[in-house]
mmCIF file of C-alpha atoms in Angstrom:
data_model
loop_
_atom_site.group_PDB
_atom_site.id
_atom_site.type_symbol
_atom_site.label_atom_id
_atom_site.label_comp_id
_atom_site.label_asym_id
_atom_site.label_seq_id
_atom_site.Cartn_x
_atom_site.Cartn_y
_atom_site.Cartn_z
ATOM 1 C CA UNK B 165 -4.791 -18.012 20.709
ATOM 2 C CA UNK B 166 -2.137 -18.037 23.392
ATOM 3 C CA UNK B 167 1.829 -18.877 22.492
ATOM 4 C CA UNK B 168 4.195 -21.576 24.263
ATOM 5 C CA UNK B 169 7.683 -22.859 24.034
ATOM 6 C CA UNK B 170 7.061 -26.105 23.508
ATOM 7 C CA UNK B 171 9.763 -28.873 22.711
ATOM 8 C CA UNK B 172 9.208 -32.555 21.190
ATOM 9 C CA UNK B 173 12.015 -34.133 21.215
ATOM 10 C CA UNK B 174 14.993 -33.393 23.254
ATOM 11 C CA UNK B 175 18.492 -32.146 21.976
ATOM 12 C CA UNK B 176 19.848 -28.246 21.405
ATOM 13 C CA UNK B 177 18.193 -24.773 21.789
ATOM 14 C CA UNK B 178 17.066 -25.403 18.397
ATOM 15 C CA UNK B 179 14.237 -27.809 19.662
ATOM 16 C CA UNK B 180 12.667 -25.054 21.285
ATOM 17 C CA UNK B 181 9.360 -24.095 19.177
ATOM 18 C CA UNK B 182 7.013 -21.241 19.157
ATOM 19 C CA UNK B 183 3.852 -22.901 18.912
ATOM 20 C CA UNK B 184 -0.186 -21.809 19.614
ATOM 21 C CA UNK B 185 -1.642 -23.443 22.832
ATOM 22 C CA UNK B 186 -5.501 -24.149 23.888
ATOM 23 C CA UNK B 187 -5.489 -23.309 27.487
ATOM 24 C CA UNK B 188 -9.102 -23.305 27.884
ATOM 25 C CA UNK B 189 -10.441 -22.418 31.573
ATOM 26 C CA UNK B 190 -8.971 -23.717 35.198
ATOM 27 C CA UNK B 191 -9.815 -26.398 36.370
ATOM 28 C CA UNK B 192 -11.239 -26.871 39.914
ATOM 29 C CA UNK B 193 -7.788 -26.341 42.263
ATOM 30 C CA UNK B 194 -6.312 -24.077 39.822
ATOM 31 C CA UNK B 195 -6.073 -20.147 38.525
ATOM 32 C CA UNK B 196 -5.226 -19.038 34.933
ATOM 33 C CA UNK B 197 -1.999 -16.592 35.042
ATOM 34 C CA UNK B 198 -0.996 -14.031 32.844
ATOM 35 C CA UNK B 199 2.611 -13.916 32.835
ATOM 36 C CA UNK B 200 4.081 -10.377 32.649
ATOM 37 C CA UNK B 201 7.666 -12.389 33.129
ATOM 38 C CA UNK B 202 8.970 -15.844 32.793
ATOM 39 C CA UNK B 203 12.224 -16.850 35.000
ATOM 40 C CA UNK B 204 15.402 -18.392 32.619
ATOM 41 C CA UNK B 205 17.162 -21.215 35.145
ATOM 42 C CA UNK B 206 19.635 -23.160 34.582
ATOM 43 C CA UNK B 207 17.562 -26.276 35.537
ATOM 44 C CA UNK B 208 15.552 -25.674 32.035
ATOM 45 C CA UNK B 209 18.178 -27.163 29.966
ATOM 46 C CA UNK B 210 18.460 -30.443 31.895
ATOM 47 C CA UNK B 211 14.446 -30.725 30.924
ATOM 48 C CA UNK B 212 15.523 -29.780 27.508
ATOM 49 C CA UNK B 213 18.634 -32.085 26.601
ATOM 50 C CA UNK B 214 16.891 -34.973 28.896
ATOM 51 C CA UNK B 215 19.470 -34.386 31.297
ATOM 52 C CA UNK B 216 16.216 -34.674 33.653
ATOM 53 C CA UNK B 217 13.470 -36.425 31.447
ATOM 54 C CA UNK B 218 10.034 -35.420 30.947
ATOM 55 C CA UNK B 219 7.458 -36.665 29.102
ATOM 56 C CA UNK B 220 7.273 -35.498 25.521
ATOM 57 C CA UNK B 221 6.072 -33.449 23.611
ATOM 58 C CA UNK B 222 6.376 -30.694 26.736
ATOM 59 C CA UNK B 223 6.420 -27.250 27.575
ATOM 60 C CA UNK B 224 9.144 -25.992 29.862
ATOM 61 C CA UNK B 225 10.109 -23.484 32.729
ATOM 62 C CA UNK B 226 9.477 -23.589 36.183
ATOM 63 C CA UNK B 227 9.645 -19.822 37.638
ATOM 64 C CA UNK B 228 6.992 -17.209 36.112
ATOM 65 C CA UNK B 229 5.098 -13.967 37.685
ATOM 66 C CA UNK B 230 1.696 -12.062 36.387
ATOM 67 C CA UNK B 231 -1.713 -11.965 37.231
ATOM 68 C CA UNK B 232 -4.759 -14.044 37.682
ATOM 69 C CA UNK B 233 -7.064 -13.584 35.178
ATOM 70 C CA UNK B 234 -9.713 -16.448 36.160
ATOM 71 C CA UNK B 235 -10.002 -18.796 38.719
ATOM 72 C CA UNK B 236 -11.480 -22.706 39.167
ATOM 73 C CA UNK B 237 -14.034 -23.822 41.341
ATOM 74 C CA UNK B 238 -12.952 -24.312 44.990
ATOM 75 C CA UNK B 239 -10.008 -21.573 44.666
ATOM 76 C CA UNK B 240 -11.091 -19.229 47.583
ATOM 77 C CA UNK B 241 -7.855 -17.346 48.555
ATOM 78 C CA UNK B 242 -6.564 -15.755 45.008
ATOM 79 C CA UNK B 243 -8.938 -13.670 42.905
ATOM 80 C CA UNK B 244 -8.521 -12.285 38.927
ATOM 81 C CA UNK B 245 -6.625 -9.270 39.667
ATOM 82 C CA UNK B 246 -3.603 -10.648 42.149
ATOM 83 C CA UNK B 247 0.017 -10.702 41.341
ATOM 84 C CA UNK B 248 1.427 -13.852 41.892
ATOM 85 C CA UNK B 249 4.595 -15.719 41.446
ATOM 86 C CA UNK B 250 6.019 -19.473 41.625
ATOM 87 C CA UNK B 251 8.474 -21.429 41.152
ATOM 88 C CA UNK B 252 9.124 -24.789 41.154
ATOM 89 C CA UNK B 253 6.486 -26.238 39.203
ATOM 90 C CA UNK B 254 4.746 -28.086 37.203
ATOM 91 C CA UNK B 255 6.813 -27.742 34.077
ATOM 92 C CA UNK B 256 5.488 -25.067 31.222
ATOM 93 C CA UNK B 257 6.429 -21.320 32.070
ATOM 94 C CA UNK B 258 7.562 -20.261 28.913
ATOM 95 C CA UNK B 259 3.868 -19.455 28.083
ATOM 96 C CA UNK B 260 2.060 -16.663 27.672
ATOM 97 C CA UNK B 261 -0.838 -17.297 29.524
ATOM 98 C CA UNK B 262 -1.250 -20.704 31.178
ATOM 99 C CA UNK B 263 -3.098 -22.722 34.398
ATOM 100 C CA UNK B 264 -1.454 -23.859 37.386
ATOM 101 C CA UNK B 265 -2.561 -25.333 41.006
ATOM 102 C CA UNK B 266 -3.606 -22.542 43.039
ATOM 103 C CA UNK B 267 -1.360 -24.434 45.867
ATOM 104 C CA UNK B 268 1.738 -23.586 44.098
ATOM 105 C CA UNK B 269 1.491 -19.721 44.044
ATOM 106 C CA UNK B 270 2.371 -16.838 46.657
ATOM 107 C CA UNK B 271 0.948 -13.726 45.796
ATOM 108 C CA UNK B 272 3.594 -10.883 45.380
ATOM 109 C CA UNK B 273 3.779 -7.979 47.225
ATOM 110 C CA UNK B 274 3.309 -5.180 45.895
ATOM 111 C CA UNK B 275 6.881 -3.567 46.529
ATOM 112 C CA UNK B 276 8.304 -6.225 44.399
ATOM 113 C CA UNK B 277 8.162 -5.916 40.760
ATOM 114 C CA UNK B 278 6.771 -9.210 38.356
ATOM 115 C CA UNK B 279 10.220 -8.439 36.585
ATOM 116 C CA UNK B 280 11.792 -9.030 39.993
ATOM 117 C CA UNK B 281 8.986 -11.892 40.826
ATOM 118 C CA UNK B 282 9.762 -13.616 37.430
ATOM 119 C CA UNK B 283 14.014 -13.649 38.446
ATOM 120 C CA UNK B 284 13.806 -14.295 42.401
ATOM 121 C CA UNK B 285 11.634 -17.152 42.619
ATOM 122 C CA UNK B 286 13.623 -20.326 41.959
ATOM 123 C CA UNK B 287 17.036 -19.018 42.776
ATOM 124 C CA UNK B 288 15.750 -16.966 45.667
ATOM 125 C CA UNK B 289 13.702 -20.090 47.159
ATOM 126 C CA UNK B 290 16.838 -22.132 46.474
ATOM 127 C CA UNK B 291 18.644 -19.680 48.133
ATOM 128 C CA UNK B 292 16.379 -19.738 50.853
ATOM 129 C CA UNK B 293 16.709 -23.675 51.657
ATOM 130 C CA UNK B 294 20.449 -23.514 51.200
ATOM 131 C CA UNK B 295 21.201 -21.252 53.841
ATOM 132 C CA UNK B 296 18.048 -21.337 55.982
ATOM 133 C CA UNK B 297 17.631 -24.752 56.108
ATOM 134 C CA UNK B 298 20.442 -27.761 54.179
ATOM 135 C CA UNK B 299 22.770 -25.850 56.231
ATOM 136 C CA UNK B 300 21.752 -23.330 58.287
ATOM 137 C CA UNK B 301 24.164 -20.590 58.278
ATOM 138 C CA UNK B 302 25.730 -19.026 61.394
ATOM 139 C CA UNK B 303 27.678 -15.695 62.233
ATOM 140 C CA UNK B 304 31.235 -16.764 61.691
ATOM 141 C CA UNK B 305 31.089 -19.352 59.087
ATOM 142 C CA UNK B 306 33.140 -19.573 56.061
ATOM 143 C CA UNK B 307 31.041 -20.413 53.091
ATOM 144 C CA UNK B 308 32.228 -21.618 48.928
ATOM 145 C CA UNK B 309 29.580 -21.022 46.576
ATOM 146 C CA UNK B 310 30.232 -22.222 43.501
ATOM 147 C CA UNK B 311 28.762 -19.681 40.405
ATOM 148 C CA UNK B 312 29.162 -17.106 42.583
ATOM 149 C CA UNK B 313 27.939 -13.877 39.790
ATOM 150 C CA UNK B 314 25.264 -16.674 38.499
ATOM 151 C CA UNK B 315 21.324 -16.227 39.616
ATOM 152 C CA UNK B 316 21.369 -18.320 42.617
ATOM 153 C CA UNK B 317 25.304 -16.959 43.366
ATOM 154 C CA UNK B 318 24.812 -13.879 43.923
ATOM 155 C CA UNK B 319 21.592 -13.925 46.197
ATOM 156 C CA UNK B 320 23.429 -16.596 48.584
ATOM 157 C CA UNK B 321 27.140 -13.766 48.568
ATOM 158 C CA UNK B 322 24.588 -11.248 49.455
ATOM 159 C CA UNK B 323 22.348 -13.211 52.141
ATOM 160 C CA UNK B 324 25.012 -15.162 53.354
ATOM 161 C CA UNK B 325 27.173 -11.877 54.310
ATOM 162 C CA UNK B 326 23.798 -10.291 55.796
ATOM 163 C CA UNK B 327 23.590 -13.298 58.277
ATOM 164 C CA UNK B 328 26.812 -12.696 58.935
ATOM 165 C CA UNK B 329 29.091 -15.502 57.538
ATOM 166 C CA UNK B 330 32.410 -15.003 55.428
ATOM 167 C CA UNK B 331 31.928 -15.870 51.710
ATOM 168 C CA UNK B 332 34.611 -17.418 49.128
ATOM 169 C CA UNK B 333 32.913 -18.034 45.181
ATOM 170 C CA UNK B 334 33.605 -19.160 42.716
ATOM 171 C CA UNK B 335 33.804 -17.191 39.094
ATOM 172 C CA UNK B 336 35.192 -17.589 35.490
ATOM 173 C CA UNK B 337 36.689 -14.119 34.767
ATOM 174 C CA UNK B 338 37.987 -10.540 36.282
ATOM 175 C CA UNK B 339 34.361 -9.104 35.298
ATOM 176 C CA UNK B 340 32.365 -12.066 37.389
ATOM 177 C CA UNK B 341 34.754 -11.369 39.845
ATOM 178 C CA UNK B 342 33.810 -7.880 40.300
ATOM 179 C CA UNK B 343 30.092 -8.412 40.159
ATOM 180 C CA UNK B 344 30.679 -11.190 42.530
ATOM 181 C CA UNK B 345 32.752 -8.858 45.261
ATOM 182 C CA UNK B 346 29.997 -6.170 44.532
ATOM 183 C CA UNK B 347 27.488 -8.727 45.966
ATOM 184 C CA UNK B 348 29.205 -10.037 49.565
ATOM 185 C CA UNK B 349 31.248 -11.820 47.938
ATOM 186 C CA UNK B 350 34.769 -11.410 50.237
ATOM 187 C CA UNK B 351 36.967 -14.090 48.210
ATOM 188 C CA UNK B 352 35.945 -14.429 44.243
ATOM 189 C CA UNK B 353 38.652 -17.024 42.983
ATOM 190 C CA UNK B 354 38.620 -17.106 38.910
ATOM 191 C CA UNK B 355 39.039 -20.880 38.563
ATOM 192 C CA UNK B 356 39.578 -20.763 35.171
ATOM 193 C CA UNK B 357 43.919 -19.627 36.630
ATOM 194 C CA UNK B 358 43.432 -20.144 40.502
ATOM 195 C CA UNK B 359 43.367 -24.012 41.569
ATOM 196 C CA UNK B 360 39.835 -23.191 43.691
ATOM 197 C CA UNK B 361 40.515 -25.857 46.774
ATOM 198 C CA UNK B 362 44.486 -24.348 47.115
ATOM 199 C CA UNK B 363 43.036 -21.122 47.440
ATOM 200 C CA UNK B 364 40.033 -22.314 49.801
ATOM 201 C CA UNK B 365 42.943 -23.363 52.484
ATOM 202 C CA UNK B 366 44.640 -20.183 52.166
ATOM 203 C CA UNK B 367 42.062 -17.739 52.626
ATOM 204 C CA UNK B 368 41.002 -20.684 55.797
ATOM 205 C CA UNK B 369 44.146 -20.685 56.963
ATOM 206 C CA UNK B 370 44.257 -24.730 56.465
ATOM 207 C CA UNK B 371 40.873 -25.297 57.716
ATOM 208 C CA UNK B 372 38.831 -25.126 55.031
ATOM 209 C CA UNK B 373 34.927 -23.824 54.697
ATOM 210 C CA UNK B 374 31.487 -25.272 57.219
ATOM 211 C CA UNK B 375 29.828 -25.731 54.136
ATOM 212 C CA UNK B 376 30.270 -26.027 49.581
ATOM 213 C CA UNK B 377 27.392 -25.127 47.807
ATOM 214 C CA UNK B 378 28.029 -26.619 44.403
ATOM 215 C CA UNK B 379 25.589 -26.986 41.117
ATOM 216 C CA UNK B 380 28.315 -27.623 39.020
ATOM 217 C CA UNK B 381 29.048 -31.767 39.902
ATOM 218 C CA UNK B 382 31.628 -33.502 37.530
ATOM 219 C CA UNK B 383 33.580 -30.717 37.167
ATOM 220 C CA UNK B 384 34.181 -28.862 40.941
ATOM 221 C CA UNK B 385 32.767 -32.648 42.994
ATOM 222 C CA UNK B 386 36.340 -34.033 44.354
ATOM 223 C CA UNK B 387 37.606 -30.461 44.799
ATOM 224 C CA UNK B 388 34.472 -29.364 46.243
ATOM 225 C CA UNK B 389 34.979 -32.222 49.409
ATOM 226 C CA UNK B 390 38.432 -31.049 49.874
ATOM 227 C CA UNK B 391 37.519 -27.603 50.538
ATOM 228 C CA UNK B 392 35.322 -29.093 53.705
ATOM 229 C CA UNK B 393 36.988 -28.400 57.359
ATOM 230 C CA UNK B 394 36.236 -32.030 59.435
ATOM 231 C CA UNK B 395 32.346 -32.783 59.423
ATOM 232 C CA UNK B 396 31.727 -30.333 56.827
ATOM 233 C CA UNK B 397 28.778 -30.379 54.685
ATOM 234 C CA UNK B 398 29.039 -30.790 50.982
ATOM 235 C CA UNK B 399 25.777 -29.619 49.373
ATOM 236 C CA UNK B 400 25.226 -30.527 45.645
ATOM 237 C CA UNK B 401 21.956 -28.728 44.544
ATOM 238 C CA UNK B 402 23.188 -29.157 40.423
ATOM 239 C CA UNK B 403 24.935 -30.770 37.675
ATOM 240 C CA UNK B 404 25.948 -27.712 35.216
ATOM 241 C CA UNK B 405 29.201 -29.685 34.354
ATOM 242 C CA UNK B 406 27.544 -32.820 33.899
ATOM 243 C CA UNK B 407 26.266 -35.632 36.455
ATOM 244 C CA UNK B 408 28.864 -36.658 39.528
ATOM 245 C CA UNK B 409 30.011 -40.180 38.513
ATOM 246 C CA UNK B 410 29.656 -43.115 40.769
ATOM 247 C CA UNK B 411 31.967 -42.297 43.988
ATOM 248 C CA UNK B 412 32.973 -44.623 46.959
ATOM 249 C CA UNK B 413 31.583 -42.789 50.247
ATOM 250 C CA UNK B 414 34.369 -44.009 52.181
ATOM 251 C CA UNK B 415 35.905 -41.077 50.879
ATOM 252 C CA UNK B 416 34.215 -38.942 53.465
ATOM 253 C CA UNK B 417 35.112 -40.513 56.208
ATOM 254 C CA UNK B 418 38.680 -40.327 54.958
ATOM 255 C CA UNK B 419 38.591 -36.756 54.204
ATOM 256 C CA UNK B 420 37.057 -35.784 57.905
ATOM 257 C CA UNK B 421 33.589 -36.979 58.335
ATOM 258 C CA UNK B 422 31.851 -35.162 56.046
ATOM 259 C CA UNK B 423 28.793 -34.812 55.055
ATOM 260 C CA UNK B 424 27.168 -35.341 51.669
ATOM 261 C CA UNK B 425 23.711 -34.007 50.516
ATOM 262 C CA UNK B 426 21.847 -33.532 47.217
ATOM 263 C CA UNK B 427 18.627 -31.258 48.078
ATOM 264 C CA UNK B 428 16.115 -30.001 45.510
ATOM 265 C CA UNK B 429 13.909 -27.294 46.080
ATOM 266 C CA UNK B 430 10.678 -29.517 45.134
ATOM 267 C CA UNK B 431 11.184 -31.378 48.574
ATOM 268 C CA UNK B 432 12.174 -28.856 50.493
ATOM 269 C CA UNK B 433 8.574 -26.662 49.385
ATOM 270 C CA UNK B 434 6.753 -29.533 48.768
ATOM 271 C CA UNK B 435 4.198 -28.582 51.471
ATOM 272 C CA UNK B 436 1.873 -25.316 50.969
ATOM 273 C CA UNK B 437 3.339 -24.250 54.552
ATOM 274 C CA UNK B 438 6.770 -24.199 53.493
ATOM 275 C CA UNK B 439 6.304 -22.548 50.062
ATOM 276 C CA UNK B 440 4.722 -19.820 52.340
ATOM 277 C CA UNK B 441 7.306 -19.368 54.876
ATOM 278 C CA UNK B 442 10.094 -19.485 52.547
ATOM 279 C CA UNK B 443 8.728 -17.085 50.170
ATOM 280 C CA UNK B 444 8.044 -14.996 53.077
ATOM 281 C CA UNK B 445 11.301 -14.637 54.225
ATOM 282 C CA UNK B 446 12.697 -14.041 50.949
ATOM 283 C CA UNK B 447 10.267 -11.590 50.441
ATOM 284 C CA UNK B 448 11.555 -9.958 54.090
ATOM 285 C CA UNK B 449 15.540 -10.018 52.413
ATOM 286 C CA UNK B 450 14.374 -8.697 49.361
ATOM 287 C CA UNK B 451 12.033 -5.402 50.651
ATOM 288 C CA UNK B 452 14.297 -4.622 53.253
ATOM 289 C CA UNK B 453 17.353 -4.367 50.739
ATOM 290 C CA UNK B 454 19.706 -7.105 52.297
ATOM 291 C CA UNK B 455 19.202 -8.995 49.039
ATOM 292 C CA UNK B 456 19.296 -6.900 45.722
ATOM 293 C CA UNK B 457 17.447 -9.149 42.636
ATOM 294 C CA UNK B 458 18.776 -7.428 39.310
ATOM 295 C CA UNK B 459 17.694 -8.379 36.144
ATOM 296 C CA UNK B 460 21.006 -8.411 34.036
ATOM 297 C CA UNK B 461 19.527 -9.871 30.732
ATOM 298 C CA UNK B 462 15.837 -10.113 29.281
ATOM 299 C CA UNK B 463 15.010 -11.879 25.950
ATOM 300 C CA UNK B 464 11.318 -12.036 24.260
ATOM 301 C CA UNK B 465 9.739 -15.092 25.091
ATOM 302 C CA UNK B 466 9.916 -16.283 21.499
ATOM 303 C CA UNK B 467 13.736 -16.322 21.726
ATOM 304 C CA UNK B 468 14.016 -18.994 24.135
ATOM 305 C CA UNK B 469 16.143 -20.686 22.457
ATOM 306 C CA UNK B 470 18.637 -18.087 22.026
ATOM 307 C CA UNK B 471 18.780 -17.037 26.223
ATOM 308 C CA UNK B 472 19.478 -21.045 26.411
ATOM 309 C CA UNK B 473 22.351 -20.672 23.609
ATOM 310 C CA UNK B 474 23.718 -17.801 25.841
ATOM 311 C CA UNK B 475 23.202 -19.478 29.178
ATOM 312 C CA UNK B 476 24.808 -22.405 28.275
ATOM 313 C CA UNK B 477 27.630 -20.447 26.906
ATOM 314 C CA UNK B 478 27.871 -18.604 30.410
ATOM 315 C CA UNK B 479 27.517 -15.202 28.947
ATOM 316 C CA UNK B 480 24.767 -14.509 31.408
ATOM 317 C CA UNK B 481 25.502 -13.249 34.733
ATOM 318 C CA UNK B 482 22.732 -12.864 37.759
ATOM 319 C CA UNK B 483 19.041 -12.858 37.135
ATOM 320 C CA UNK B 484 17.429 -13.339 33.187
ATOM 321 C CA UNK B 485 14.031 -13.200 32.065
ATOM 322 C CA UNK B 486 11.891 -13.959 29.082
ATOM 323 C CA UNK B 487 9.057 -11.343 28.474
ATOM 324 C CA UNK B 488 5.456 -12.415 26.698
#
């Protein structure tokens, strides 16, 4: 019998169980995958510490890549034998084998490894709305991304660069830094000794950046807006630090018409069209080399709960993945 990480009650890493599953056959709609990798996001420990509540008991992970062993009735465009990869949904990727809607899978080409499928998905698609789409970015911006050597960090340093645009991050140490500035990244500033918004307005020159990518909230929020040059867009896509409290939104017509937005990637690929084109033009960045996905850390599935331990304590950098 198949394995899943399966959690009943929300809390630390420790909730995280190994447990046997019954998958039993697809259903009509949907395709049985094999994973051959499983996608670690940040987003997993919000389901986990009911940051973001689901119903319990639950499995968890969003992002996987492997191959179809079996299909459901009415599935006429994916056969046993694709590669495939998703992201985004419904909740239970740390499994072994498992069945999801034959809607919510692109199959992967074959230049692209399920290694590389498993780690691009989520923060490549994420990247892909970001820049493509929330904001769309033009030659000559000034970009902060916040996490700049995280998953999602280091594809928008390298994409945002390829499309032209000048790109400040945010990183924690020297080392981050360096993997950061190896990635597009022009400006890494170490927040953790450079006030990030004082050093925003220098590099600007006073102006300040089109556009703040930030999944960090509580933390980076206020600082975040006053990085903005007048009618900038502030785009919170996360909460690492914790949720933004309440704010007044007079504030952003005090600090020069801004705009506020907080975009998930469920929306924005919410229709079967836009999964594809998205996916598709990641898929372009990615063969064609303007967007590198490395795989910095891999854990065996059944230590989930230790790649969460070691997430959480931001001693990941880039892409991770579990392995069945």
């Amino acid at each position: 019998m198949p394995h899943a990480i399966r959690f009943h009650q929300v809390g630390g890493p420790e909730v995280l169980q190994w447990e046997s599953v019954d998958v039993g056959m697809p259903a009509a709609g949907e395709v049985q995958v094999e994973h051959h990798a499983i996608g670690l996001n940040f987003i997993d420990t919000y389901h986990r510490t009911g940051l973001y509540p689901v119903p319990l008991p639950s499995g968890i992970g969003l992002e996987g890549a492997g191959v179809v062993s079996a299909v459901g009735e009415g599935v006429t465009d994916l056969v046993p034998g694709d590669r495939v990869a998703y992201a985004g949904g419904p909740i239970g990727a740390y499994a072994e084998v498992r069945n999801m809607p034959a809607d919510r899978l692109v199959k992967l080409p074959h230049g692209i490894s399920f290694d590389q499928g498993a780690a691009m998905m989520l923060q490549g698609l994420t990247a892909q709305y970001l820049l493509r789409r929330t904001y769309r970015v033009q030659p000559g911006d000034t970009i902060l991304i916040h996490a700049a050597a995280g998953g999602v960090g280091l594809i928008v340093c390298q994409w945002a660069k390829a499309l032209g645009a000048t790109v400040i991050g945010t990183v924690g140490s020297d080392e981050k830094a360096a993997l950061a500035q190896a990635h597009g990244c022009d400006h890494p500033i170490v927040y953790t000794r450079e006030k990030f918004a004082e050093r925003v307005k220098e590099i600007t020159g006073g102006e300040g950046v089109a556009v703040v990518y930030d999944s960090i909230g509580k933390d980076t929020f206020m600082d975040s807006l006053a990085c903005l040059r007048p009618m900038g867009m502030m785009v919170l896509f996360g909460a690492a630090s914790g949720p933004v409290p309440p704010v007044d939104l007079g504030i952003l017509a005090k600090m020069g018409s801004l705009f506020l937005t907080r975009p998930t990637l469920f929306t924005y690929s919410a229709k079967r069209a836009d999964l594809v084109a998205m996916a598709d033009e990641l898929f372009d960045v990615v063969g064609t080399d303007r967007v590198k996905i490395e795989v910095n850390q891999r854990y065996a599935l059944r230590d989930a709960a230790q790649a969460h331990v070691d997430l959480e304590a931001r001693r990941t950098t880039g892409s991770t993945i579990l392995v069945p």
